[in-house]
Amino acid sequence: METKIDEIADGIFRLSTYVPNIAPPAGFTFNQFLVLGDEPLMFHTGLRKMFGLNRDALARIIAPERLRWIGYGHYEADECGAMNEWLAVAPNAQAAHGATGCLVSLNDFADRAPRVLADGEVIDLGGGKRVRFIDTPHTPHGWDAGVMYEESTRTLLCGDLFTQLGNGKALTDGDVVGPAIAAEDLFKYSALAPGMGGAIRRLAPLAPRTLALMHGPSFVGDGAAALSALADEYDRRVGDQLLTVGLRVAA
Ligand SMILES: [Fe+2]
Ligand SMILES: [Fe+2]
């Protein structure tokens, strides 16, 4: 396995590792994002067992000990499994996550105390980079789920939202909604909680120019339209499910 590096927006680097034996023949990518600034932030730690690969990739961009912040979407192995390995190599690094994530997992799991972020709170990385944390509970899964948004480049670090298979180009301006629906049909990874469509639609006014997918390419284009279309699809799925349950209860 190798980890490829691409700059997907000014000062934002995608570290991508392709694993062909997940969902073959298409395979599956695991991506982390490094946001450069005076205080560099990495979004996702990657799997614990991929730590060596990811550390060596990051070292091609900055010295790993320069890392200051580590964010992630929700508590799962690919999102934050290597947290303590990163905290060990980067003595000034601190994990940062929402109140729920810190309360239920990170306060105990991380070897150093995390920074607790309120919904909408910004970490100013310096160098013009500002990263905002936004709560998206149960969206696409995980009570603690959230995303991060880099304001200067209008890049939404959207975690598992828009998950897709395959190992295409690092950047695409093509459709990201259709492939996300296909992956949802295959993996059934979303919670389908009633608030899911609303949580995704709430991100659309950010009007992101780049959507940085954890699994798939990064998308450049009308991020608001893509988010709205994805929200509509989840509203439809949740509505169908509620209708089915309602009919069963009424029967
Ligand atoms: Fe996940
Ligand atoms: Fe993930």
mmCIF file of N, CA and C in Angstrom, residues 128-198:
data_model
loop_
_atom_site.group_PDB
_atom_site.id
_atom_site.type_symbol
_atom_site.label_atom_id
_atom_site.label_comp_id
_atom_site.label_asym_id
_atom_site.label_seq_id
_atom_site.Cartn_x
_atom_site.Cartn_y
_atom_site.Cartn_z
ATOM 1 N N GLY A 128 -3.861 32.653 8.146
ATOM 2 C CA GLY A 128 -5.100 32.859 7.393
ATOM 3 C C GLY A 128 -6.060 31.689 7.422
ATOM 4 N N LYS A 129 -5.683 30.609 8.058
ATOM 5 C CA LYS A 129 -6.557 29.428 8.081
ATOM 6 C C LYS A 129 -7.385 29.396 9.377
ATOM 7 N N ARG A 130 -8.703 29.233 9.186
ATOM 8 C CA ARG A 130 -9.646 29.168 10.305
ATOM 9 C C ARG A 130 -10.550 27.956 10.102
ATOM 10 N N VAL A 131 -10.577 27.090 11.102
ATOM 11 C CA VAL A 131 -11.329 25.837 10.980
ATOM 12 C C VAL A 131 -12.465 25.830 11.999
ATOM 13 N N ARG A 132 -13.672 25.686 11.490
ATOM 14 C CA ARG A 132 -14.874 25.724 12.322
ATOM 15 C C ARG A 132 -15.413 24.303 12.538
ATOM 16 N N PHE A 133 -15.749 23.973 13.765
ATOM 17 C CA PHE A 133 -16.350 22.667 14.065
ATOM 18 C C PHE A 133 -17.871 22.800 14.061
ATOM 19 N N ILE A 134 -18.537 21.872 13.413
ATOM 20 C CA ILE A 134 -20.009 21.915 13.352
ATOM 21 C C ILE A 134 -20.557 20.548 13.751
ATOM 22 N N ASP A 135 -21.412 20.535 14.760
ATOM 23 C CA ASP A 135 -22.056 19.289 15.202
ATOM 24 C C ASP A 135 -23.005 18.759 14.134
ATOM 25 N N THR A 136 -22.943 17.470 13.871
ATOM 26 C CA THR A 136 -23.914 16.807 12.973
ATOM 27 C C THR A 136 -24.331 15.485 13.624
ATOM 28 N N PRO A 137 -24.983 15.528 14.785
ATOM 29 C CA PRO A 137 -25.218 14.292 15.537
ATOM 30 C C PRO A 137 -25.932 13.210 14.709
ATOM 31 N N HIS A 138 -25.409 12.001 14.804
ATOM 32 C CA HIS A 138 -25.964 10.812 14.120
ATOM 33 C C HIS A 138 -25.881 10.939 12.587
ATOM 34 N N THR A 139 -25.062 11.855 12.090
ATOM 35 C CA THR A 139 -25.011 12.108 10.649
ATOM 36 C C THR A 139 -23.594 12.056 10.124
ATOM 37 N N PRO A 140 -23.210 11.111 9.266
ATOM 38 C CA PRO A 140 -24.074 10.013 8.834
ATOM 39 C C PRO A 140 -24.241 8.919 9.877
ATOM 40 N N HIS A 141 -23.334 8.871 10.875
ATOM 41 C CA HIS A 141 -23.519 7.946 11.997
ATOM 42 C C HIS A 141 -22.662 8.422 13.160
ATOM 43 N N GLY A 142 -23.045 8.016 14.342
ATOM 44 C CA GLY A 142 -22.300 8.404 15.539
ATOM 45 C C GLY A 142 -22.951 9.586 16.244
ATOM 46 N N TRP A 143 -23.270 9.384 17.506
ATOM 47 C CA TRP A 143 -23.870 10.415 18.344
ATOM 48 C C TRP A 143 -22.973 11.657 18.378
ATOM 49 N N ASP A 144 -21.659 11.406 18.341
ATOM 50 C CA ASP A 144 -20.675 12.482 18.490
ATOM 51 C C ASP A 144 -20.309 13.151 17.164
ATOM 52 N N ALA A 145 -20.968 12.781 16.055
ATOM 53 C CA ALA A 145 -20.485 13.173 14.718
ATOM 54 C C ALA A 145 -20.447 14.691 14.527
ATOM 55 N N GLY A 146 -19.415 15.111 13.788
ATOM 56 C CA GLY A 146 -19.284 16.518 13.414
ATOM 57 C C GLY A 146 -18.412 16.640 12.176
ATOM 58 N N VAL A 147 -18.396 17.828 11.596
ATOM 59 C CA VAL A 147 -17.534 18.112 10.450
ATOM 60 C C VAL A 147 -16.709 19.354 10.786
ATOM 61 N N MET A 148 -15.717 19.625 9.950
ATOM 62 C CA MET A 148 -14.949 20.860 10.092
ATOM 63 C C MET A 148 -14.958 21.608 8.772
ATOM 64 N N TYR A 149 -14.928 22.929 8.866
ATOM 65 C CA TYR A 149 -15.005 23.778 7.679
ATOM 66 C C TYR A 149 -13.885 24.811 7.723
ATOM 67 N N GLU A 150 -13.049 24.790 6.699
ATOM 68 C CA GLU A 150 -11.951 25.779 6.631
ATOM 69 C C GLU A 150 -12.469 26.977 5.848
ATOM 70 N N GLU A 151 -12.517 28.112 6.522
ATOM 71 C CA GLU A 151 -13.226 29.254 5.959
ATOM 72 C C GLU A 151 -12.506 29.918 4.787
ATOM 73 N N SER A 152 -11.178 30.048 4.839
ATOM 74 C CA SER A 152 -10.492 30.842 3.808
ATOM 75 C C SER A 152 -10.548 30.158 2.438
ATOM 76 N N THR A 153 -10.522 28.834 2.427
ATOM 77 C CA THR A 153 -10.592 28.103 1.158
ATOM 78 C C THR A 153 -12.003 27.576 0.882
ATOM 79 N N ARG A 154 -12.904 27.781 1.838
ATOM 80 C CA ARG A 154 -14.271 27.238 1.747
ATOM 81 C C ARG A 154 -14.246 25.724 1.482
ATOM 82 N N THR A 155 -13.466 25.048 2.333
ATOM 83 C CA THR A 155 -13.342 23.589 2.213
ATOM 84 C C THR A 155 -14.065 22.909 3.368
ATOM 85 N N LEU A 156 -15.025 22.063 3.032
ATOM 86 C CA LEU A 156 -15.737 21.299 4.054
ATOM 87 C C LEU A 156 -15.063 19.935 4.208
ATOM 88 N N LEU A 157 -14.510 19.709 5.390
ATOM 89 C CA LEU A 157 -13.903 18.417 5.719
ATOM 90 C C LEU A 157 -15.064 17.547 6.191
ATOM 91 N N CYS A 158 -15.651 16.816 5.241
ATOM 92 C CA CYS A 158 -16.987 16.275 5.490
ATOM 93 C C CYS A 158 -16.995 14.820 5.926
ATOM 94 N N GLY A 159 -15.831 14.262 6.243
ATOM 95 C CA GLY A 159 -15.793 12.932 6.837
ATOM 96 C C GLY A 159 -16.469 11.891 5.966
ATOM 97 N N ASP A 160 -17.361 11.102 6.577
ATOM 98 C CA ASP A 160 -18.009 10.010 5.851
ATOM 99 C C ASP A 160 -19.160 10.471 4.955
ATOM 100 N N LEU A 161 -19.555 11.738 5.040
ATOM 101 C CA LEU A 161 -20.594 12.210 4.105
ATOM 102 C C LEU A 161 -20.056 12.045 2.678
ATOM 103 N N PHE A 162 -20.901 11.621 1.770
ATOM 104 C CA PHE A 162 -20.553 11.424 0.353
ATOM 105 C C PHE A 162 -19.582 10.244 0.134
ATOM 106 N N THR A 163 -19.470 9.340 1.107
ATOM 107 C CA THR A 163 -18.601 8.171 0.933
ATOM 108 C C THR A 163 -18.842 7.508 -0.417
ATOM 109 N N GLN A 164 -17.745 7.208 -1.112
ATOM 110 C CA GLN A 164 -17.876 6.461 -2.364
ATOM 111 C C GLN A 164 -16.730 5.466 -2.515
ATOM 112 N N LEU A 165 -16.942 4.492 -3.375
ATOM 113 C CA LEU A 165 -15.950 3.450 -3.655
ATOM 114 C C LEU A 165 -14.946 3.956 -4.679
ATOM 115 N N GLY A 166 -13.908 3.133 -4.908
ATOM 116 C CA GLY A 166 -12.996 3.380 -6.026
ATOM 117 C C GLY A 166 -11.812 4.252 -5.655
ATOM 118 N N ASN A 167 -10.955 4.418 -6.656
ATOM 119 C CA ASN A 167 -9.686 5.117 -6.452
ATOM 120 C C ASN A 167 -9.432 5.997 -7.668
ATOM 121 N N GLY A 168 -10.276 6.996 -7.841
ATOM 122 C CA GLY A 168 -10.138 7.881 -8.997
ATOM 123 C C GLY A 168 -9.147 8.999 -8.727
ATOM 124 N N LYS A 169 -9.342 10.091 -9.439
ATOM 125 C CA LYS A 169 -8.458 11.240 -9.273
ATOM 126 C C LYS A 169 -8.662 11.858 -7.887
ATOM 127 N N ALA A 170 -7.664 12.594 -7.433
ATOM 128 C CA ALA A 170 -7.771 13.251 -6.128
ATOM 129 C C ALA A 170 -8.872 14.302 -6.132
ATOM 130 N N LEU A 171 -9.054 14.975 -7.263
ATOM 131 C CA LEU A 171 -10.048 16.044 -7.374
ATOM 132 C C LEU A 171 -11.004 15.741 -8.516
ATOM 133 N N THR A 172 -12.277 15.988 -8.285
ATOM 134 C CA THR A 172 -13.254 15.796 -9.356
ATOM 135 C C THR A 172 -14.245 16.953 -9.353
ATOM 136 N N ASP A 173 -14.762 17.259 -10.530
ATOM 137 C CA ASP A 173 -15.894 18.184 -10.590
ATOM 138 C C ASP A 173 -17.139 17.440 -11.058
ATOM 139 N N GLY A 174 -17.047 16.106 -11.050
ATOM 140 C CA GLY A 174 -18.178 15.276 -11.483
ATOM 141 C C GLY A 174 -19.182 15.054 -10.363
ATOM 142 N N ASP A 175 -20.140 14.187 -10.637
ATOM 143 C CA ASP A 175 -21.216 13.902 -9.681
ATOM 144 C C ASP A 175 -20.663 13.194 -8.438
ATOM 145 N N VAL A 176 -20.974 13.704 -7.259
ATOM 146 C CA VAL A 176 -20.601 13.002 -6.026
ATOM 147 C C VAL A 176 -21.829 12.508 -5.261
ATOM 148 N N VAL A 177 -23.010 12.842 -5.747
ATOM 149 C CA VAL A 177 -24.218 12.414 -5.050
ATOM 150 C C VAL A 177 -24.589 10.982 -5.471
ATOM 151 N N GLY A 178 -24.595 10.720 -6.761
ATOM 152 C CA GLY A 178 -24.910 9.372 -7.252
ATOM 153 C C GLY A 178 -23.993 8.312 -6.657
ATOM 154 N N PRO A 179 -22.670 8.504 -6.706
ATOM 155 C CA PRO A 179 -21.766 7.511 -6.098
ATOM 156 C C PRO A 179 -21.980 7.360 -4.588
ATOM 157 N N ALA A 180 -22.385 8.434 -3.913
ATOM 158 C CA ALA A 180 -22.651 8.341 -2.469
ATOM 159 C C ALA A 180 -23.902 7.499 -2.214
ATOM 160 N N ILE A 181 -24.887 7.647 -3.055
ATOM 161 C CA ILE A 181 -26.111 6.842 -2.916
ATOM 162 C C ILE A 181 -25.785 5.369 -3.170
ATOM 163 N N ALA A 182 -24.934 5.106 -4.158
ATOM 164 C CA ALA A 182 -24.533 3.719 -4.450
ATOM 165 C C ALA A 182 -23.805 3.103 -3.255
ATOM 166 N N ALA A 183 -22.920 3.879 -2.623
ATOM 167 C CA ALA A 183 -22.194 3.352 -1.459
ATOM 168 C C ALA A 183 -23.135 3.146 -0.277
ATOM 169 N N GLU A 184 -24.125 4.033 -0.140
ATOM 170 C CA GLU A 184 -25.117 3.865 0.930
ATOM 171 C C GLU A 184 -25.909 2.565 0.703
ATOM 172 N N ASP A 185 -26.283 2.329 -0.536
ATOM 173 C CA ASP A 185 -27.005 1.090 -0.848
ATOM 174 C C ASP A 185 -26.170 -0.144 -0.500
ATOM 175 N N LEU A 186 -24.855 -0.054 -0.733
ATOM 176 C CA LEU A 186 -23.966 -1.198 -0.492
ATOM 177 C C LEU A 186 -23.675 -1.388 0.999
ATOM 178 N N PHE A 187 -23.220 -0.323 1.648
ATOM 179 C CA PHE A 187 -22.739 -0.453 3.037
ATOM 180 C C PHE A 187 -23.845 -0.254 4.079
ATOM 181 N N LYS A 188 -24.869 0.526 3.722
ATOM 182 C CA LYS A 188 -25.911 0.920 4.689
ATOM 183 C C LYS A 188 -25.258 1.506 5.945
ATOM 184 N N TYR A 189 -24.401 2.481 5.731
ATOM 185 C CA TYR A 189 -23.583 3.004 6.818
ATOM 186 C C TYR A 189 -24.234 4.150 7.582
ATOM 187 N N SER A 190 -25.339 4.669 7.062
ATOM 188 C CA SER A 190 -25.927 5.836 7.705
ATOM 189 C C SER A 190 -26.954 5.440 8.753
ATOM 190 N N ALA A 191 -27.078 6.302 9.777
ATOM 191 C CA ALA A 191 -27.991 6.004 10.875
ATOM 192 C C ALA A 191 -29.454 6.112 10.441
ATOM 193 N N LEU A 192 -29.709 6.879 9.378
ATOM 194 C CA LEU A 192 -31.079 7.195 8.945
ATOM 195 C C LEU A 192 -31.904 7.742 10.113
ATOM 196 N N ALA A 193 -31.276 8.590 10.899
ATOM 197 C CA ALA A 193 -31.990 9.270 11.979
ATOM 198 C C ALA A 193 -32.860 10.366 11.369
ATOM 199 N N PRO A 194 -34.003 10.672 12.012
ATOM 200 C CA PRO A 194 -34.917 11.670 11.425
ATOM 201 C C PRO A 194 -34.272 13.034 11.184
ATOM 202 N N GLY A 195 -33.258 13.402 11.958
ATOM 203 C CA GLY A 195 -32.640 14.716 11.792
ATOM 204 C C GLY A 195 -31.536 14.777 10.761
ATOM 205 N N MET A 196 -31.305 13.648 10.079
ATOM 206 C CA MET A 196 -30.124 13.559 9.215
ATOM 207 C C MET A 196 -30.180 14.525 8.029
ATOM 208 N N GLY A 197 -31.315 14.550 7.351
ATOM 209 C CA GLY A 197 -31.440 15.469 6.212
ATOM 210 C C GLY A 197 -31.226 16.907 6.651
ATOM 211 N N GLY A 198 -31.823 17.256 7.797
ATOM 212 C CA GLY A 198 -31.688 18.619 8.315
ATOM 213 C C GLY A 198 -30.251 18.966 8.663
#
